[in-house]
Amino acid sequence: MKLMVFNGSPKKGRNNTEILIKKFLEGFSENGNNSYEILKLNECPDIDIAVNKFLENEFIFVAFPLYVYFMPSGVLEFFERFKAYQEKIKSKKIFFLVQYGFPEAVHARPLEKYLEKATGELGMNYLGTIIKGGCNNLIDAPDNPFFNKIFKTIFLIGKNFGETGSLDKDLIDKFSKPENITLISKLLMKVATGLANKFYWRAELVRNNALERAYDRPYLKS
Ligand SMILES: Cc1cc2nc3c(=O)[nH]c(=O)nc-3n(C[C@H](O)[C@H](O)[C@H](O)COP(=O)(O)O)c2cc1C
């Protein structure tokens, strides 16, 4: 199988999406019959080049960082171009990787639903979305033992995909954990925020002569 991969990170140069794609493809390539091509969307001189690559291939993998709970604008622009080719894209098999800073999977669930709905409405064959939080520094510390598990699992997801042409639901569910912040972390955050407000931010307000005006509502109509 040939896999056409689109990297939607808006960063110039090194990026976290790239290293996850690399590990996925190492697993995928364990099957010697597989091949791939990678295109970085923001390095494409013309979006039509990316759209043509998309049209030419059957298996499509779009990987990108979560940006304000959605996709970066360059990925959205790419995505919106698909509408014009509804007849041609019916046979496409598409899947996604969404990675980001916060550790919990819950942050990407609404986007996952959107991706499934939008690809379905376009008549494509949606294979799933790989979700992984806690990825902020992946590219800067690839040897950090903390990230080993992430790299091992994405390798296995790629390997399994290379053998079956589908995403293993158990593997991607495990990969995306934790789903939510734990109760203890929630409590700790509440305490930390309370302390920061009481001491640090209060001191900042005093230092800037703004304590009395902290609750001002300048846009409220009288
Ligand atoms: C403009 C912007 C918006 C972001 N929005 C989110 C977000 O909503 N949730 C989150 O957890 N991380 C967010 N991040 C962090 C990125 O998703 C994270 O650093 C990601 O690993 C960057 O991937 P890249 O290096 O491939 O570009 C945001 C980063 C930027 C610059």
PDB file of C-alpha atoms and ligand atoms in Angstrom:
ATOM      1  CA  MET A   1       0.000   0.000   0.000  1.00  0.00           C
ATOM      2  CA  LYS A   2       1.115   3.557  -0.655  1.00  0.00           C
ATOM      3  CA  LEU A   3       0.371   6.150   1.993  1.00  0.00           C
ATOM      4  CA  MET A   4       0.214   9.862   1.201  1.00  0.00           C
ATOM      5  CA  VAL A   5       1.103  11.819   4.333  1.00  0.00           C
ATOM      6  CA  PHE A   6       0.365  15.506   4.926  1.00  0.00           C
ATOM      7  CA  ASN A   7       2.082  17.311   7.789  1.00  0.00           C
ATOM      8  CA  GLY A   8      -0.062  20.287   8.818  1.00  0.00           C
ATOM      9  CA  SER A   9       2.239  21.861  11.423  1.00  0.00           C
ATOM     10  CA  PRO A  10       2.449  25.597  10.654  1.00  0.00           C
ATOM     11  CA  LYS A  11       5.987  25.748  12.126  1.00  0.00           C
ATOM     12  CA  LYS A  12       8.949  26.322   9.866  1.00  0.00           C
ATOM     13  CA  GLY A  13      11.623  23.703  10.497  1.00  0.00           C
ATOM     14  CA  ARG A  14      11.448  21.080  13.238  1.00  0.00           C
ATOM     15  CA  ASN A  15       8.072  20.249  14.720  1.00  0.00           C
ATOM     16  CA  ASN A  16       6.387  17.695  16.969  1.00  0.00           C
ATOM     17  CA  THR A  17       4.058  16.426  14.248  1.00  0.00           C
ATOM     18  CA  GLU A  18       7.050  15.413  12.156  1.00  0.00           C
ATOM     19  CA  ILE A  19       8.588  13.108  14.779  1.00  0.00           C
ATOM     20  CA  LEU A  20       5.275  11.299  15.371  1.00  0.00           C
ATOM     21  CA  ILE A  21       4.835  10.851  11.611  1.00  0.00           C
ATOM     22  CA  LYS A  22       8.401   9.509  11.433  1.00  0.00           C
ATOM     23  CA  LYS A  23       7.801   6.887  14.151  1.00  0.00           C
ATOM     24  CA  PHE A  24       4.453   5.893  12.618  1.00  0.00           C
ATOM     25  CA  LEU A  25       6.130   5.413   9.236  1.00  0.00           C
ATOM     26  CA  GLU A  26       8.966   3.351  10.733  1.00  0.00           C
ATOM     27  CA  GLY A  27       6.316   0.895  11.922  1.00  0.00           C
ATOM     28  CA  PHE A  28       4.364   1.134   8.664  1.00  0.00           C
ATOM     29  CA  SER A  29       7.526   0.368   6.647  1.00  0.00           C
ATOM     30  CA  GLU A  30       8.176  -2.889   8.512  1.00  0.00           C
ATOM     31  CA  ASN A  31       6.005  -4.326   5.773  1.00  0.00           C
ATOM     32  CA  GLY A  32       8.342  -4.196   2.779  1.00  0.00           C
ATOM     33  CA  ASN A  33       5.441  -3.839   0.318  1.00  0.00           C
ATOM     34  CA  ASN A  34       4.497  -0.449   1.739  1.00  0.00           C
ATOM     35  CA  SER A  35       5.665   2.937   0.554  1.00  0.00           C
ATOM     36  CA  TYR A  36       4.892   6.539   1.440  1.00  0.00           C
ATOM     37  CA  GLU A  37       5.312  10.158   0.455  1.00  0.00           C
ATOM     38  CA  ILE A  38       5.296  13.121   2.853  1.00  0.00           C
ATOM     39  CA  LEU A  39       4.257  16.668   2.048  1.00  0.00           C
ATOM     40  CA  LYS A  40       4.496  19.544   4.530  1.00  0.00           C
ATOM     41  CA  LEU A  41       1.520  21.757   3.776  1.00  0.00           C
ATOM     42  CA  ASN A  42       3.212  25.048   4.688  1.00  0.00           C
ATOM     43  CA  GLU A  43       6.184  24.252   2.455  1.00  0.00           C
ATOM     44  CA  CYS A  44       3.984  23.722  -0.576  1.00  0.00           C
ATOM     45  CA  PRO A  45       4.468  26.637  -2.962  1.00  0.00           C
ATOM     46  CA  ASP A  46       0.864  26.194  -4.083  1.00  0.00           C
ATOM     47  CA  ILE A  47      -2.051  24.505  -2.280  1.00  0.00           C
ATOM     48  CA  ASP A  48      -3.052  22.909  -5.621  1.00  0.00           C
ATOM     49  CA  ILE A  49       0.084  20.736  -5.426  1.00  0.00           C
ATOM     50  CA  ALA A  50      -1.157  19.291  -2.135  1.00  0.00           C
ATOM     51  CA  VAL A  51      -4.697  18.901  -3.479  1.00  0.00           C
ATOM     52  CA  ASN A  52      -3.387  17.010  -6.541  1.00  0.00           C
ATOM     53  CA  LYS A  53      -1.330  14.688  -4.327  1.00  0.00           C
ATOM     54  CA  PHE A  54      -4.470  14.062  -2.326  1.00  0.00           C
ATOM     55  CA  LEU A  55      -6.469  13.296  -5.480  1.00  0.00           C
ATOM     56  CA  GLU A  56      -3.811  10.923  -6.844  1.00  0.00           C
ATOM     57  CA  ASN A  57      -3.699   8.675  -3.762  1.00  0.00           C
ATOM     58  CA  GLU A  58      -6.106   6.259  -2.131  1.00  0.00           C
ATOM     59  CA  PHE A  59      -4.697   6.141   1.438  1.00  0.00           C
ATOM     60  CA  ILE A  60      -4.396   9.561   3.075  1.00  0.00           C
ATOM     61  CA  PHE A  61      -2.886  10.443   6.459  1.00  0.00           C
ATOM     62  CA  VAL A  62      -3.273  14.034   7.686  1.00  0.00           C
ATOM     63  CA  ALA A  63      -1.290  14.882  10.851  1.00  0.00           C
ATOM     64  CA  PHE A  64      -1.371  18.244  12.610  1.00  0.00           C
ATOM     65  CA  PRO A  65      -1.215  20.004  15.995  1.00  0.00           C
ATOM     66  CA  LEU A  66      -4.338  21.102  17.833  1.00  0.00           C
ATOM     67  CA  TYR A  67      -4.630  24.878  17.548  1.00  0.00           C
ATOM     68  CA  VAL A  68      -7.175  26.470  19.855  1.00  0.00           C
ATOM     69  CA  TYR A  69      -9.193  23.246  19.955  1.00  0.00           C
ATOM     70  CA  PHE A  70      -9.295  23.041  16.172  1.00  0.00           C
ATOM     71  CA  MET A  71      -6.901  22.645  13.248  1.00  0.00           C
ATOM     72  CA  PRO A  72      -4.330  25.198  12.032  1.00  0.00           C
ATOM     73  CA  SER A  73      -5.720  27.457   9.305  1.00  0.00           C
ATOM     74  CA  GLY A  74      -3.500  25.934   6.587  1.00  0.00           C
ATOM     75  CA  VAL A  75      -5.011  22.502   7.262  1.00  0.00           C
ATOM     76  CA  LEU A  76      -8.518  23.950   7.168  1.00  0.00           C
ATOM     77  CA  GLU A  77      -7.813  25.617   3.831  1.00  0.00           C
ATOM     78  CA  PHE A  78      -6.556  22.281   2.468  1.00  0.00           C
ATOM     79  CA  PHE A  79      -9.575  20.485   3.868  1.00  0.00           C
ATOM     80  CA  GLU A  80     -12.032  22.976   2.397  1.00  0.00           C
ATOM     81  CA  ARG A  81     -10.626  22.394  -1.075  1.00  0.00           C
ATOM     82  CA  PHE A  82     -11.851  18.784  -0.979  1.00  0.00           C
ATOM     83  CA  LYS A  83     -15.467  19.904  -1.405  1.00  0.00           C
ATOM     84  CA  ALA A  84     -14.849  20.791  -5.031  1.00  0.00           C
ATOM     85  CA  TYR A  85     -13.914  17.186  -5.857  1.00  0.00           C
ATOM     86  CA  GLN A  86     -16.715  15.260  -4.197  1.00  0.00           C
ATOM     87  CA  GLU A  87     -17.081  12.719  -6.993  1.00  0.00           C
ATOM     88  CA  LYS A  88     -13.345  12.014  -7.192  1.00  0.00           C
ATOM     89  CA  ILE A  89     -12.773  11.596  -3.477  1.00  0.00           C
ATOM     90  CA  LYS A  90     -15.401   8.964  -2.761  1.00  0.00           C
ATOM     91  CA  SER A  91     -12.925   6.069  -2.710  1.00  0.00           C
ATOM     92  CA  LYS A  92     -10.385   7.788  -0.425  1.00  0.00           C
ATOM     93  CA  LYS A  93      -9.440   6.186   2.849  1.00  0.00           C
ATOM     94  CA  ILE A  94      -8.447   8.898   5.268  1.00  0.00           C
ATOM     95  CA  PHE A  95      -7.211   9.064   8.848  1.00  0.00           C
ATOM     96  CA  PHE A  96      -5.774  11.741  11.120  1.00  0.00           C
ATOM     97  CA  LEU A  97      -3.261  12.353  13.868  1.00  0.00           C
ATOM     98  CA  VAL A  98      -3.956  15.243  16.237  1.00  0.00           C
ATOM     99  CA  GLN A  99      -1.239  16.015  18.801  1.00  0.00           C
ATOM    100  CA  TYR A 100      -0.996  18.879  21.291  1.00  0.00           C
ATOM    101  CA  GLY A 101       0.188  20.277  24.623  1.00  0.00           C
ATOM    102  CA  PHE A 102      -2.414  19.469  27.279  1.00  0.00           C
ATOM    103  CA  PRO A 103      -2.140  15.838  28.371  1.00  0.00           C
ATOM    104  CA  GLU A 104      -5.814  14.809  28.255  1.00  0.00           C
ATOM    105  CA  ALA A 105      -7.562  13.327  25.216  1.00  0.00           C
ATOM    106  CA  VAL A 106     -10.800  15.135  26.010  1.00  0.00           C
ATOM    107  CA  HIS A 107      -9.421  18.342  24.423  1.00  0.00           C
ATOM    108  CA  ALA A 108      -9.446  16.786  20.954  1.00  0.00           C
ATOM    109  CA  ARG A 109     -12.748  14.869  21.138  1.00  0.00           C
ATOM    110  CA  PRO A 110     -14.927  17.618  19.574  1.00  0.00           C
ATOM    111  CA  LEU A 111     -12.439  17.940  16.694  1.00  0.00           C
ATOM    112  CA  GLU A 112     -12.420  14.158  16.289  1.00  0.00           C
ATOM    113  CA  LYS A 113     -16.219  14.247  15.885  1.00  0.00           C
ATOM    114  CA  TYR A 114     -15.897  17.062  13.344  1.00  0.00           C
ATOM    115  CA  LEU A 115     -13.312  15.111  11.313  1.00  0.00           C
ATOM    116  CA  GLU A 116     -15.508  12.034  11.240  1.00  0.00           C
ATOM    117  CA  LYS A 117     -18.626  14.002  10.261  1.00  0.00           C
ATOM    118  CA  ALA A 118     -16.936  16.200   7.656  1.00  0.00           C
ATOM    119  CA  THR A 119     -15.134  13.331   5.903  1.00  0.00           C
ATOM    120  CA  GLY A 120     -18.333  11.271   6.005  1.00  0.00           C
ATOM    121  CA  GLU A 121     -20.346  14.102   4.449  1.00  0.00           C
ATOM    122  CA  LEU A 122     -17.754  14.347   1.696  1.00  0.00           C
ATOM    123  CA  GLY A 123     -18.265  10.632   1.055  1.00  0.00           C
ATOM    124  CA  MET A 124     -14.769   9.573   2.136  1.00  0.00           C
ATOM    125  CA  ASN A 125     -13.973   6.454   4.062  1.00  0.00           C
ATOM    126  CA  TYR A 126     -12.987   7.666   7.545  1.00  0.00           C
ATOM    127  CA  LEU A 127     -10.543   5.296   9.235  1.00  0.00           C
ATOM    128  CA  GLY A 128     -10.138   7.149  12.525  1.00  0.00           C
ATOM    129  CA  THR A 129      -8.181   9.765  14.432  1.00  0.00           C
ATOM    130  CA  ILE A 130      -5.079   9.142  16.522  1.00  0.00           C
ATOM    131  CA  ILE A 131      -5.153  11.572  19.452  1.00  0.00           C
ATOM    132  CA  LYS A 132      -2.169  12.352  21.642  1.00  0.00           C
ATOM    133  CA  GLY A 133      -1.744  15.113  24.208  1.00  0.00           C
ATOM    134  CA  GLY A 134       1.402  15.975  26.180  1.00  0.00           C
ATOM    135  CA  CYS A 135       3.458  16.406  23.005  1.00  0.00           C
ATOM    136  CA  ASN A 136       4.796  19.943  23.474  1.00  0.00           C
ATOM    137  CA  ASN A 137       8.505  19.074  23.644  1.00  0.00           C
ATOM    138  CA  LEU A 138       8.701  15.835  21.681  1.00  0.00           C
ATOM    139  CA  ILE A 139      10.989  17.141  18.968  1.00  0.00           C
ATOM    140  CA  ASP A 140      13.410  18.798  21.404  1.00  0.00           C
ATOM    141  CA  ALA A 141      13.856  15.768  23.632  1.00  0.00           C
ATOM    142  CA  PRO A 142      13.335  12.652  21.511  1.00  0.00           C
ATOM    143  CA  ASP A 143      15.660  10.662  23.840  1.00  0.00           C
ATOM    144  CA  ASN A 144      13.732  11.599  26.970  1.00  0.00           C
ATOM    145  CA  PRO A 145      12.641   8.251  28.501  1.00  0.00           C
ATOM    146  CA  PHE A 146       9.333   9.925  29.317  1.00  0.00           C
ATOM    147  CA  PHE A 147       8.520   9.979  25.583  1.00  0.00           C
ATOM    148  CA  ASN A 148       9.645   6.389  24.921  1.00  0.00           C
ATOM    149  CA  LYS A 149       6.166   4.985  25.451  1.00  0.00           C
ATOM    150  CA  ILE A 150       4.694   7.503  22.997  1.00  0.00           C
ATOM    151  CA  PHE A 151       7.213   6.555  20.300  1.00  0.00           C
ATOM    152  CA  LYS A 152       6.836   2.820  20.901  1.00  0.00           C
ATOM    153  CA  THR A 153       3.054   2.973  20.685  1.00  0.00           C
ATOM    154  CA  ILE A 154       2.874   5.157  17.570  1.00  0.00           C
ATOM    155  CA  PHE A 155       5.381   2.750  15.969  1.00  0.00           C
ATOM    156  CA  LEU A 156       3.011  -0.143  16.793  1.00  0.00           C
ATOM    157  CA  ILE A 157      -0.006   1.772  15.467  1.00  0.00           C
ATOM    158  CA  GLY A 158       1.933   2.360  12.217  1.00  0.00           C
ATOM    159  CA  LYS A 159       3.050  -1.265  12.037  1.00  0.00           C
ATOM    160  CA  ASN A 160      -0.487  -2.507  12.534  1.00  0.00           C
ATOM    161  CA  PHE A 161      -1.792  -0.065   9.922  1.00  0.00           C
ATOM    162  CA  GLY A 162       0.894  -1.263   7.502  1.00  0.00           C
ATOM    163  CA  GLU A 163      -0.349  -4.824   7.911  1.00  0.00           C
ATOM    164  CA  THR A 164      -4.119  -4.290   7.964  1.00  0.00           C
ATOM    165  CA  GLY A 165      -4.871  -0.933   6.297  1.00  0.00           C
ATOM    166  CA  SER A 166      -6.873   0.056   9.368  1.00  0.00           C
ATOM    167  CA  LEU A 167      -6.275   1.619  12.789  1.00  0.00           C
ATOM    168  CA  ASP A 168      -6.363  -0.700  15.798  1.00  0.00           C
ATOM    169  CA  LYS A 169      -9.030   0.849  18.041  1.00  0.00           C
ATOM    170  CA  ASP A 170      -7.621  -0.657  21.261  1.00  0.00           C
ATOM    171  CA  LEU A 171      -4.163   0.687  20.478  1.00  0.00           C
ATOM    172  CA  ILE A 172      -5.334   4.199  19.650  1.00  0.00           C
ATOM    173  CA  ASP A 173      -7.595   4.265  22.715  1.00  0.00           C
ATOM    174  CA  LYS A 174      -4.657   3.302  24.945  1.00  0.00           C
ATOM    175  CA  PHE A 175      -2.398   5.794  23.169  1.00  0.00           C
ATOM    176  CA  SER A 176      -4.722   8.728  23.818  1.00  0.00           C
ATOM    177  CA  LYS A 177      -4.938   8.185  27.602  1.00  0.00           C
ATOM    178  CA  PRO A 178      -5.489   9.928  30.002  1.00  0.00           C
ATOM    179  CA  GLU A 179      -8.969  10.884  28.834  1.00  0.00           C
ATOM    180  CA  ASN A 180      -9.490  13.428  31.609  1.00  0.00           C
ATOM    181  CA  ILE A 181      -7.634  15.185  34.353  1.00  0.00           C
ATOM    182  CA  THR A 182      -7.706  13.174  37.613  1.00  0.00           C
ATOM    183  CA  LEU A 183      -9.654  14.470  40.604  1.00  0.00           C
ATOM    184  CA  ILE A 184      -6.445  14.899  42.576  1.00  0.00           C
ATOM    185  CA  SER A 185      -4.841  16.998  39.798  1.00  0.00           C
ATOM    186  CA  LYS A 186      -8.041  19.071  39.601  1.00  0.00           C
ATOM    187  CA  LEU A 187      -7.841  19.757  43.337  1.00  0.00           C
ATOM    188  CA  LEU A 188      -4.132  20.575  43.130  1.00  0.00           C
ATOM    189  CA  MET A 189      -4.766  22.996  40.265  1.00  0.00           C
ATOM    190  CA  LYS A 190      -7.572  24.673  42.181  1.00  0.00           C
ATOM    191  CA  VAL A 191      -5.311  25.151  45.205  1.00  0.00           C
ATOM    192  CA  ALA A 192      -2.386  26.367  43.038  1.00  0.00           C
ATOM    193  CA  THR A 193      -4.618  28.846  41.153  1.00  0.00           C
ATOM    194  CA  GLY A 194      -6.082  30.095  44.427  1.00  0.00           C
ATOM    195  CA  LEU A 195      -2.610  30.659  45.899  1.00  0.00           C
ATOM    196  CA  ALA A 196      -1.355  32.353  42.726  1.00  0.00           C
ATOM    197  CA  ASN A 197      -4.375  34.707  42.748  1.00  0.00           C
ATOM    198  CA  LYS A 198      -4.038  35.478  46.433  1.00  0.00           C
ATOM    199  CA  PHE A 199      -0.312  36.155  46.474  1.00  0.00           C
ATOM    200  CA  TYR A 200       1.272  36.620  43.028  1.00  0.00           C
ATOM    201  CA  TRP A 201      -1.533  38.362  41.113  1.00  0.00           C
ATOM    202  CA  ARG A 202      -2.570  40.450  44.132  1.00  0.00           C
ATOM    203  CA  ALA A 203       1.025  41.646  44.508  1.00  0.00           C
ATOM    204  CA  GLU A 204       1.083  42.503  40.789  1.00  0.00           C
ATOM    205  CA  LEU A 205      -2.124  44.542  41.149  1.00  0.00           C
ATOM    206  CA  VAL A 206      -0.682  46.425  44.142  1.00  0.00           C
ATOM    207  CA  ARG A 207       2.598  47.037  42.305  1.00  0.00           C
ATOM    208  CA  ASN A 208       0.668  48.509  39.354  1.00  0.00           C
ATOM    209  CA  ASN A 209      -1.625  50.599  41.545  1.00  0.00           C
ATOM    210  CA  ALA A 210      -4.600  48.694  40.194  1.00  0.00           C
ATOM    211  CA  LEU A 211      -5.956  46.768  43.185  1.00  0.00           C
ATOM    212  CA  GLU A 212      -8.951  49.091  43.642  1.00  0.00           C
ATOM    213  CA  ARG A 213      -9.833  48.751  39.981  1.00  0.00           C
ATOM    214  CA  ALA A 214      -9.512  44.960  39.813  1.00  0.00           C
ATOM    215  CA  TYR A 215     -13.272  44.477  39.516  1.00  0.00           C
ATOM    216  CA  ASP A 216     -13.995  47.414  37.206  1.00  0.00           C
ATOM    217  CA  ARG A 217     -16.428  46.731  34.351  1.00  0.00           C
ATOM    218  CA  PRO A 218     -15.669  49.511  31.883  1.00  0.00           C
ATOM    219  CA  TYR A 219     -17.909  48.144  29.117  1.00  0.00           C
ATOM    220  CA  LEU A 220     -20.968  47.765  31.311  1.00  0.00           C
ATOM    221  CA  LYS A 221     -23.661  50.259  30.233  1.00  0.00           C
ATOM    222  CA  SER A 222     -24.892  52.298  33.189  1.00  0.00           C
TER     223      SER A 222
HETATM  224  C1  LIG B   1      -1.524  29.154  18.222  1.00  0.00           C
HETATM  225  C2  LIG B   1      -1.416  27.892  19.043  1.00  0.00           C
HETATM  226  C3  LIG B   1      -2.569  27.299  19.530  1.00  0.00           C
HETATM  227  C4  LIG B   1      -2.487  26.132  20.305  1.00  0.00           C
HETATM  228  N1  LIG B   1      -3.637  25.585  20.807  1.00  0.00           N
HETATM  229  C5  LIG B   1      -3.548  24.502  21.628  1.00  0.00           C
HETATM  230  C6  LIG B   1      -4.730  23.951  22.207  1.00  0.00           C
HETATM  231  O1  LIG B   1      -5.867  24.384  21.977  1.00  0.00           O
HETATM  232  N2  LIG B   1      -4.589  22.908  23.074  1.00  0.00           N
HETATM  233  C7  LIG B   1      -3.357  22.379  23.372  1.00  0.00           C
HETATM  234  O2  LIG B   1      -3.281  21.461  24.185  1.00  0.00           O
HETATM  235  N3  LIG B   1      -2.218  22.845  22.779  1.00  0.00           N
HETATM  236  C8  LIG B   1      -2.294  23.894  21.928  1.00  0.00           C
HETATM  237  N4  LIG B   1      -1.165  24.386  21.337  1.00  0.00           N
HETATM  238  C9  LIG B   1       0.111  23.648  21.505  1.00  0.00           C
HETATM  239  C10 LIG B   1       0.449  22.797  20.251  1.00  0.00           C
HETATM  240  O3  LIG B   1      -0.646  22.019  19.843  1.00  0.00           O
HETATM  241  C11 LIG B   1       1.650  21.862  20.566  1.00  0.00           C
HETATM  242  O4  LIG B   1       2.748  22.615  21.006  1.00  0.00           O
HETATM  243  C12 LIG B   1       2.021  20.987  19.391  1.00  0.00           C
HETATM  244  O5  LIG B   1       2.840  19.939  19.867  1.00  0.00           O
HETATM  245  C13 LIG B   1       2.759  21.765  18.301  1.00  0.00           C
HETATM  246  O6  LIG B   1       2.999  20.886  17.221  1.00  0.00           O
HETATM  247  P1  LIG B   1       4.046  21.190  16.061  1.00  0.00           P
HETATM  248  O7  LIG B   1       5.406  21.321  16.713  1.00  0.00           O
HETATM  249  O8  LIG B   1       3.981  20.003  15.152  1.00  0.00           O
HETATM  250  O9  LIG B   1       3.613  22.441  15.357  1.00  0.00           O
HETATM  251  C14 LIG B   1      -1.221  25.536  20.577  1.00  0.00           C
HETATM  252  C15 LIG B   1      -0.059  26.148  20.062  1.00  0.00           C
HETATM  253  C16 LIG B   1      -0.153  27.315  19.318  1.00  0.00           C
HETATM  254  C17 LIG B   1       1.114  27.948  18.803  1.00  0.00           C
END
